[in-house]
CSV table of C-alpha atoms and ligand atoms in Angstrom, one decimal:
chain,number,residue,atom,x,y,z
A,1,GLY,CA,2.6,32.6,17.3
A,2,GLN,CA,-0.7,34.3,17.5
A,3,LYS,CA,-3.3,33.2,19.9
A,4,VAL,CA,-6.7,32.3,18.4
A,5,VAL,CA,-9.5,34.1,20.3
A,6,LEU,CA,-13.1,33.3,19.7
A,7,ILE,CA,-15.7,35.8,21.1
A,8,THR,CA,-19.5,35.4,21.1
A,9,GLY,CA,-22.0,38.3,20.7
A,10,CYS,CA,-19.7,40.8,18.9
A,11,SER,CA,-22.3,42.9,17.0
A,12,SER,CA,-22.5,45.4,19.8
A,13,GLY,CA,-21.5,46.5,23.3
A,14,ILE,CA,-18.8,44.8,25.3
A,15,GLY,CA,-18.2,41.9,22.8
A,16,LEU,CA,-17.6,44.4,19.9
A,17,ARG,CA,-15.2,46.3,22.0
A,18,ILE,CA,-13.3,43.3,23.2
A,19,ALA,CA,-12.9,42.1,19.6
A,20,VAL,CA,-11.6,45.4,18.4
A,21,THR,CA,-9.2,45.9,21.4
A,22,LEU,CA,-7.6,42.5,20.9
A,23,ALA,CA,-7.5,42.8,17.1
A,24,LYS,CA,-5.7,46.1,17.5
A,25,ASP,CA,-3.1,44.8,19.9
A,26,GLU,CA,0.1,46.6,19.1
A,27,LYS,CA,2.1,43.4,19.0
A,28,GLN,CA,-0.6,41.6,17.0
A,29,ARG,CA,-0.6,38.8,19.5
A,30,TYR,CA,-4.2,37.8,18.7
A,31,HIS,CA,-6.1,36.3,15.8
A,32,VAL,CA,-9.7,37.3,16.7
A,33,ILE,CA,-12.7,35.3,15.5
A,34,ALA,CA,-15.5,37.7,16.2
A,35,THR,CA,-18.8,35.9,16.0
A,36,MET,CA,-22.4,37.1,15.9
A,37,ARG,CA,-25.9,35.6,15.3
A,38,ASP,CA,-26.5,37.6,12.2
A,39,LEU,CA,-23.6,38.7,10.0
A,40,LYS,CA,-25.9,41.4,8.6
A,41,LYS,CA,-25.2,43.3,11.8
A,42,LYS,CA,-21.5,43.4,11.2
A,43,ASP,CA,-21.1,47.0,10.0
A,44,LYS,CA,-20.5,48.6,13.4
A,45,LEU,CA,-17.8,46.1,14.2
A,46,VAL,CA,-16.1,46.2,10.8
A,47,GLU,CA,-16.0,50.0,11.0
A,48,ALA,CA,-14.6,50.0,14.5
A,49,ALA,CA,-12.0,47.4,13.5
A,50,GLY,CA,-10.7,49.5,10.6
A,51,ASP,CA,-7.4,48.1,9.2
A,52,ALA,CA,-7.5,45.1,11.5
A,53,TYR,CA,-10.5,43.7,9.7
A,54,GLY,CA,-9.3,40.9,7.4
A,55,LYS,CA,-5.9,40.8,9.1
A,56,THR,CA,-6.2,40.1,12.8
A,57,LEU,CA,-10.0,40.0,12.9
A,58,MET,CA,-12.3,37.8,11.0
A,59,LEU,CA,-16.0,37.1,11.3
A,60,LEU,CA,-18.1,33.9,11.7
A,61,PRO,CA,-21.8,33.4,12.3
A,62,LEU,CA,-22.7,31.9,15.7
A,63,ASP,CA,-25.9,31.6,17.6
A,64,VAL,CA,-25.1,30.3,21.1
A,65,CYS,CA,-28.7,29.0,21.4
A,66,SER,CA,-28.2,26.5,18.5
A,67,ASP,CA,-26.2,23.3,18.9
A,68,ASP,CA,-25.7,23.1,15.1
A,69,SER,CA,-24.6,26.7,14.8
A,70,VAL,CA,-22.1,26.2,17.7
A,71,ARG,CA,-20.7,23.0,16.1
A,72,GLN,CA,-20.5,24.5,12.6
A,73,CYS,CA,-18.7,27.5,13.8
A,74,VAL,CA,-16.0,25.7,15.8
A,75,ASN,CA,-15.6,23.2,12.9
A,76,SER,CA,-14.8,26.0,10.6
A,77,VAL,CA,-12.0,27.2,12.8
A,78,LYS,CA,-8.6,25.8,11.5
A,79,ASP,CA,-7.9,22.5,13.3
A,80,ARG,CA,-10.7,23.6,15.7
A,81,HIS,CA,-7.8,25.3,17.5
A,82,ILE,CA,-9.1,28.0,19.9
A,83,ASP,CA,-6.7,29.2,22.6
A,84,ILE,CA,-9.0,31.7,24.3
A,85,LEU,CA,-12.8,31.4,24.3
A,86,ILE,CA,-14.6,34.6,25.4
A,87,ASN,CA,-18.3,33.9,26.3
A,88,ASN,CA,-19.9,37.3,26.0
A,89,ALA,CA,-23.3,36.9,24.4
A,90,GLY,CA,-26.1,37.5,26.9
A,91,VAL,CA,-29.5,39.0,27.2
A,92,GLY,CA,-31.2,41.0,30.0
A,93,LEU,CA,-34.7,40.6,31.5
A,94,LEU,CA,-36.2,43.2,33.8
A,95,GLY,CA,-39.6,43.5,35.5
A,96,PRO,CA,-42.0,41.9,38.0
A,97,VAL,CA,-42.0,38.1,37.6
A,98,GLU,CA,-45.8,38.0,37.5
A,99,SER,CA,-45.6,39.7,34.1
A,100,ILE,CA,-42.9,37.4,32.6
A,101,SER,CA,-43.9,34.1,30.9
A,102,ILE,CA,-41.9,31.0,31.7
A,103,GLU,CA,-41.1,30.9,27.9
A,104,GLU,CA,-39.3,34.3,28.2
A,105,MET,CA,-37.5,33.1,31.2
A,106,LYS,CA,-36.3,30.0,29.4
A,107,ARG,CA,-35.0,32.1,26.6
A,108,VAL,CA,-32.8,34.0,29.0
A,109,PHE,CA,-31.4,30.8,30.5
A,110,ASP,CA,-30.9,29.3,27.0
A,111,THR,CA,-28.7,32.3,26.1
A,112,ASN,CA,-27.0,33.3,29.4
A,113,PHE,CA,-26.6,29.8,30.9
A,114,PHE,CA,-26.9,27.0,28.3
A,115,GLY,CA,-25.3,29.3,25.6
A,116,VAL,CA,-22.1,29.2,27.7
A,117,VAL,CA,-22.4,25.5,28.5
A,118,ARG,CA,-22.8,24.7,24.7
A,119,MET,CA,-19.7,26.7,23.9
A,120,ILE,CA,-17.6,25.1,26.7
A,121,LYS,CA,-18.8,21.6,25.7
A,122,GLU,CA,-17.7,22.2,22.1
A,123,VAL,CA,-14.3,23.8,22.8
A,124,MET,CA,-13.1,22.1,26.0
A,125,PRO,CA,-12.3,18.6,24.6
A,126,ASP,CA,-9.8,20.1,22.2
A,127,MET,CA,-8.3,22.3,25.0
A,128,LYS,CA,-8.1,19.2,27.2
A,129,LYS,CA,-6.1,17.3,24.5
A,130,ARG,CA,-3.7,20.2,24.2
A,131,ARG,CA,-3.5,20.7,28.0
A,132,SER,CA,-3.9,24.5,27.4
A,133,GLY,CA,-6.5,27.1,26.9
A,134,HIS,CA,-8.3,29.9,28.6
A,135,ILE,CA,-12.1,30.2,29.0
A,136,VAL,CA,-13.4,33.6,29.9
A,137,VAL,CA,-17.1,34.2,30.9
A,138,MET,CA,-18.8,37.6,30.9
A,139,SER,CA,-20.8,37.2,34.1
A,140,SER,CA,-22.0,40.2,36.1
A,141,VAL,CA,-22.1,41.5,39.7
A,142,MET,CA,-25.6,40.1,39.4
A,143,GLY,CA,-23.9,36.7,39.1
A,144,LEU,CA,-22.8,37.2,42.8
A,145,GLN,CA,-25.6,39.4,44.3
A,146,GLY,CA,-29.3,39.3,43.7
A,147,VAL,CA,-30.9,42.6,42.5
A,148,VAL,CA,-34.6,43.3,42.8
A,149,PHE,CA,-36.7,43.0,39.6
A,150,ASN,CA,-33.7,41.4,37.8
A,151,ASP,CA,-34.7,38.1,39.4
A,152,VAL,CA,-34.4,35.8,36.3
A,153,TYR,CA,-31.4,37.5,34.8
A,154,THR,CA,-29.6,37.3,38.1
A,155,ALA,CA,-30.6,33.6,38.4
A,156,SER,CA,-29.1,32.9,35.0
A,157,LYS,CA,-25.8,34.5,35.9
A,158,PHE,CA,-25.8,32.7,39.3
A,159,ALA,CA,-26.3,29.5,37.4
A,160,MET,CA,-23.3,30.2,35.3
A,161,GLU,CA,-21.1,31.2,38.3
A,162,GLY,CA,-22.0,27.9,39.9
A,163,PHE,CA,-21.3,25.9,36.8
A,164,CYS,CA,-18.0,27.5,36.3
A,165,GLU,CA,-16.9,27.4,39.9
A,166,SER,CA,-17.4,23.6,39.7
A,167,MET,CA,-15.7,23.3,36.3
A,168,ALA,CA,-12.7,25.3,37.4
A,169,VAL,CA,-11.4,22.4,39.5
A,170,GLN,CA,-11.2,19.8,36.8
A,171,LEU,CA,-10.0,22.3,34.2
A,172,MET,CA,-7.1,23.2,36.5
A,173,LYS,CA,-6.0,19.6,36.2
A,174,PHE,CA,-5.7,20.1,32.4
A,175,SER,CA,-3.9,23.4,32.8
A,176,ILE,CA,-7.0,25.2,31.3
A,177,ARG,CA,-7.7,28.5,32.8
A,178,LEU,CA,-11.2,29.7,33.6
A,179,SER,CA,-12.0,33.4,34.5
A,180,MET,CA,-15.2,35.1,35.3
A,181,ILE,CA,-15.5,38.8,34.7
A,182,GLU,CA,-18.1,40.6,36.8
A,183,PRO,CA,-18.9,44.1,35.6
A,184,GLY,CA,-21.3,46.4,37.4
A,185,PRO,CA,-23.5,48.7,35.2
A,186,VAL,CA,-22.0,49.3,31.7
A,187,HIS,CA,-23.4,51.8,29.1
A,188,THR,CA,-24.4,49.6,26.1
A,189,GLU,CA,-27.4,48.8,24.1
A,190,PHE,CA,-28.2,46.3,26.9
A,191,GLU,CA,-29.5,49.1,29.0
A,192,THR,CA,-31.3,50.8,26.1
A,193,LYS,CA,-32.9,47.5,25.0
A,194,MET,CA,-34.2,46.8,28.5
A,195,MET,CA,-35.6,50.3,28.9
A,196,GLU,CA,-37.4,50.0,25.5
A,197,ASN,CA,-38.9,46.6,26.6
A,198,VAL,CA,-40.0,48.2,29.9
A,199,ALA,CA,-41.7,51.0,28.1
A,200,LYS,CA,-43.7,48.4,26.0
A,201,MET,CA,-44.7,46.4,29.1
A,202,ASP,CA,-48.3,46.6,30.2
A,203,PHE,CA,-47.8,44.4,33.3
A,204,PRO,CA,-50.7,41.9,32.9
A,205,GLY,CA,-51.6,40.2,36.2
A,206,VAL,CA,-49.4,42.5,38.3
A,207,ASP,CA,-51.0,44.4,41.2
A,208,ALA,CA,-50.8,48.2,41.3
A,209,ASP,CA,-48.4,48.4,44.2
A,210,THR,CA,-45.8,46.2,42.5
A,211,VAL,CA,-46.1,48.1,39.3
A,212,ARG,CA,-45.5,51.3,41.3
A,213,TYR,CA,-42.5,49.9,43.1
A,214,PHE,CA,-41.0,48.8,39.8
A,215,LYS,CA,-41.7,51.9,37.7
A,216,ASP,CA,-41.6,54.7,40.2
A,217,VAL,CA,-39.1,53.4,42.8
A,218,TYR,CA,-36.8,50.8,41.1
A,219,LEU,CA,-36.4,52.3,37.6
A,220,PRO,CA,-35.4,55.9,38.7
A,221,SER,CA,-32.8,54.6,41.2
A,222,SER,CA,-31.5,52.1,38.6
A,223,ILE,CA,-31.0,54.9,36.1
A,224,ASP,CA,-29.2,56.9,38.9
A,225,ILE,CA,-26.9,54.0,39.6
A,226,PHE,CA,-26.0,53.7,35.9
A,227,GLU,CA,-25.4,57.4,35.9
A,228,ALA,CA,-23.2,57.4,39.0
A,229,MET,CA,-21.2,54.2,38.4
A,230,GLY,CA,-21.6,53.1,34.8
A,231,GLN,CA,-18.5,52.0,33.0
A,232,THR,CA,-17.9,51.9,29.3
A,233,PRO,CA,-17.4,48.9,27.1
A,234,GLU,CA,-13.8,50.1,26.6
A,235,ASP,CA,-13.3,49.7,30.4
A,236,ILE,CA,-14.5,46.2,30.3
A,237,ALA,CA,-12.5,45.4,27.2
A,238,LYS,CA,-9.3,46.6,29.0
A,239,CYS,CA,-10.1,44.5,32.0
A,240,THR,CA,-10.7,41.5,29.8
A,241,LYS,CA,-7.3,42.0,28.1
A,242,MET,CA,-5.6,42.2,31.5
A,243,VAL,CA,-7.3,39.0,32.5
A,244,ILE,CA,-6.1,37.1,29.5
A,245,GLU,CA,-2.6,38.5,29.6
A,246,SER,CA,-2.1,37.8,33.3
A,247,ASP,CA,0.4,35.1,34.2
A,248,SER,CA,-1.9,33.8,36.9
A,249,PRO,CA,-5.4,35.0,36.1
A,250,ARG,CA,-7.9,35.1,39.0
A,251,PHE,CA,-11.1,33.2,38.9
A,252,ARG,CA,-13.3,36.2,39.7
A,253,ASN,CA,-12.7,39.6,38.4
A,254,LEU,CA,-14.9,42.5,39.5
A,255,THR,CA,-14.3,45.5,37.3
A,256,ASN,CA,-16.0,48.3,39.3
A,257,SER,CA,-14.6,49.3,42.6
A,258,LEU,CA,-17.7,51.3,43.4
A,259,TYR,CA,-19.7,48.1,43.4
A,260,THR,CA,-17.3,46.1,45.6
A,261,PRO,CA,-18.8,47.2,48.9
A,262,ILE,CA,-22.2,45.9,47.8
A,263,VAL,CA,-20.8,42.5,46.9
A,264,ALA,CA,-18.7,42.5,50.1
A,265,LEU,CA,-21.9,42.8,52.2
A,266,LYS,CA,-22.8,39.3,51.2
A,267,TYR,CA,-19.5,37.8,52.4
A,268,ALA,CA,-19.6,39.9,55.6
A,269,ASP,CA,-22.8,38.3,56.8
A,270,GLU,CA,-23.4,34.7,55.7
A,271,THR,CA,-27.1,34.8,57.0
A,272,GLY,CA,-27.9,37.1,54.1
A,273,GLY,CA,-29.7,39.6,56.3
A,274,LEU,CA,-27.1,42.4,55.8
A,275,SER,CA,-27.4,42.4,52.0
A,276,VAL,CA,-31.2,42.0,51.8
A,277,ASN,CA,-31.7,44.8,54.4
A,278,THR,CA,-29.2,47.1,52.8
A,279,PHE,CA,-30.9,46.7,49.4
A,280,TYR,CA,-34.3,47.2,51.0
A,281,ASN,CA,-33.1,50.5,52.6
A,282,LEU,CA,-31.4,51.6,49.4
A,283,LEU,CA,-34.5,51.1,47.4
A,284,PHE,CA,-37.4,52.1,49.7
A,285,ASN,CA,-35.8,54.4,52.3
A,286,PHE,CA,-33.0,56.2,50.5
A,287,GLY,CA,-34.4,56.2,47.0
A,288,PRO,CA,-34.6,60.0,46.5
A,289,LEU,CA,-31.2,60.3,48.2
A,290,MET,CA,-29.5,57.9,45.8
A,291,HIS,CA,-26.7,60.4,45.0
A,292,ILE,CA,-25.8,60.8,48.7
A,293,THR,CA,-25.9,57.0,49.0
A,294,MET,CA,-23.5,56.8,46.1
A,295,SER,CA,-21.2,59.2,47.8
A,296,ILE,CA,-21.2,57.1,50.9
A,297,LEU,CA,-20.4,54.1,48.8
A,298,LYS,CA,-17.5,55.9,47.3
A,299,CYS,CA,-16.1,56.6,50.7
A,300,LEU,CA,-16.7,53.1,51.8
A,301,THR,CA,-14.6,51.9,48.9
A,302,CYS,CA,-11.4,51.8,50.8
A,303,SER,CA,-8.1,51.1,49.0
A,304,CYS,CA,-8.2,47.6,50.3
A,305,LEU,CA,-11.4,46.8,48.3
A,306,ARG,CA,-10.2,48.8,45.4
A,307,ARG,CA,-7.2,46.5,45.0
A,308,ARG,CA,-9.6,43.6,44.7
A,309,THR,CA,-11.0,44.8,41.4
A,310,ILE,CA,-9.4,44.7,38.0
A,311,SER,CA,-8.8,48.3,37.2
A,312,PRO,CA,-9.1,49.5,33.6
A,313,ASN,CA,-7.1,52.6,34.4
B,401,NAD,P1,-25.4,44.0,24.2
B,401,NAD,O1,-26.8,43.8,24.1
B,401,NAD,O2,-24.8,45.2,23.5
B,401,NAD,O3,-24.5,42.8,23.7
B,401,NAD,C1,-25.0,41.4,23.9
B,401,NAD,C2,-24.7,40.7,22.6
B,401,NAD,O4,-25.0,39.4,22.7
B,401,NAD,C3,-25.4,41.4,21.4
B,401,NAD,O5,-24.6,41.6,20.3
B,401,NAD,C4,-26.4,40.3,21.1
B,401,NAD,O6,-26.8,40.3,19.7
B,401,NAD,C5,-25.7,39.0,21.4
B,401,NAD,N1,-26.5,37.9,21.6
B,401,NAD,C6,-27.7,37.7,22.2
B,401,NAD,N2,-28.2,36.5,22.0
B,401,NAD,C7,-27.3,35.8,21.3
B,401,NAD,C8,-27.2,34.5,20.8
B,401,NAD,N3,-28.2,33.6,21.0
B,401,NAD,N4,-26.1,34.1,20.1
B,401,NAD,C9,-25.1,35.0,19.8
B,401,NAD,N5,-25.1,36.3,20.3
B,401,NAD,C10,-26.2,36.7,21.0
B,401,NAD,O7,-25.0,44.1,25.7
B,401,NAD,P2,-23.6,44.1,26.5
B,401,NAD,O8,-23.8,44.9,27.7
B,401,NAD,O9,-22.5,44.3,25.6
B,401,NAD,O10,-23.6,42.6,27.1
B,401,NAD,C11,-22.5,41.7,26.9
B,401,NAD,C12,-22.4,40.8,28.1
B,401,NAD,O11,-22.1,41.6,29.3
B,401,NAD,C13,-23.7,40.0,28.5
B,401,NAD,O12,-23.4,38.7,28.8
B,401,NAD,C14,-24.3,40.8,29.7
B,401,NAD,O13,-25.0,39.9,30.5
B,401,NAD,C15,-23.0,41.2,30.3
B,401,NAD,N6,-23.1,42.4,31.3
B,401,NAD,C16,-23.6,43.5,30.8
B,401,NAD,C17,-23.7,44.6,31.7
B,401,NAD,C18,-24.3,45.9,31.4
B,401,NAD,O14,-24.7,46.7,32.3
B,401,NAD,N7,-24.4,46.3,30.1
B,401,NAD,C19,-23.3,44.4,33.1
B,401,NAD,C20,-22.7,43.2,33.4
B,401,NAD,C21,-22.7,42.2,32.5
């Protein structure tokens, strides 16, 4: 029979594309429950789903920040039976920490970390009873490697990586699979939303040097990196499909081979010096030469590292 897949955050970006890709599976192997906070935002998804809408794809409201919404949503699924849970909903947060309130930081954790915990707590007991299921979490390379001026976002993804790495052990005992997907930069509204927020920022309480490092050094090189190695939501959807269709899915799944050397630095030097120094040099010494740096990275990405990523092609 069909597998029931519930996905969070499907009104845009990666979530929308995963929902559509699975709903359009040639063999119709999936019954996709695409969820979003506000069903008024369903048009883009419905349009992209085409014929699949109402057949292999249905919609439900779900706000991962609300206990009630999470419970109601899962209760309205037939027999509460979910074979595959894809935790995709997430928010970004960019800028010098001095200019970000603790309240804003908590909102990021409530979505990116507690949002996933809420979903897993609601769905896992039924999966345990059935001794089957697959939980997929949209993490990020920033769940493995800190990135300057993304301090709080990175921390929220690290928190989730730690939570899931711990959970994976007991879930294995119940034959429940748990997979993290770690994309590098992906062209979605995520990027646009963050840039819009940055444009609105007036950096209260931040010294002039920090503002300059953020606006004139970090932002241009970040845009360069998106340009040079950004993937599409389709790429990530294909990787996700590969992960859920694998006979023995891996726990961690990097999607971008260009980013693998950056993550590898961390594991090559357990003191942390290599990755911190490399990031420092990339940002403050090679900034204007980012394109050359990117070419060097491409060369560094030997076939051995490439094989460690989930390739969408
Ligand atoms: P996006 O902004 O297009 O999608 C995020 C979705 O989550 C949106 O539809 C948003 O409405 C939804 N969402 C936010 N808060 C929610 C809540 N409380 N309840 C339910 N839904 C909520 O961006 P995206 O790039 O598609 O992001 C999807 C995931 O991929 C996120 O977890 C993000 O951290 C991760 N990711 C993105 C990138 C990137 O560069 N875009 C890279 C790595 C990982």
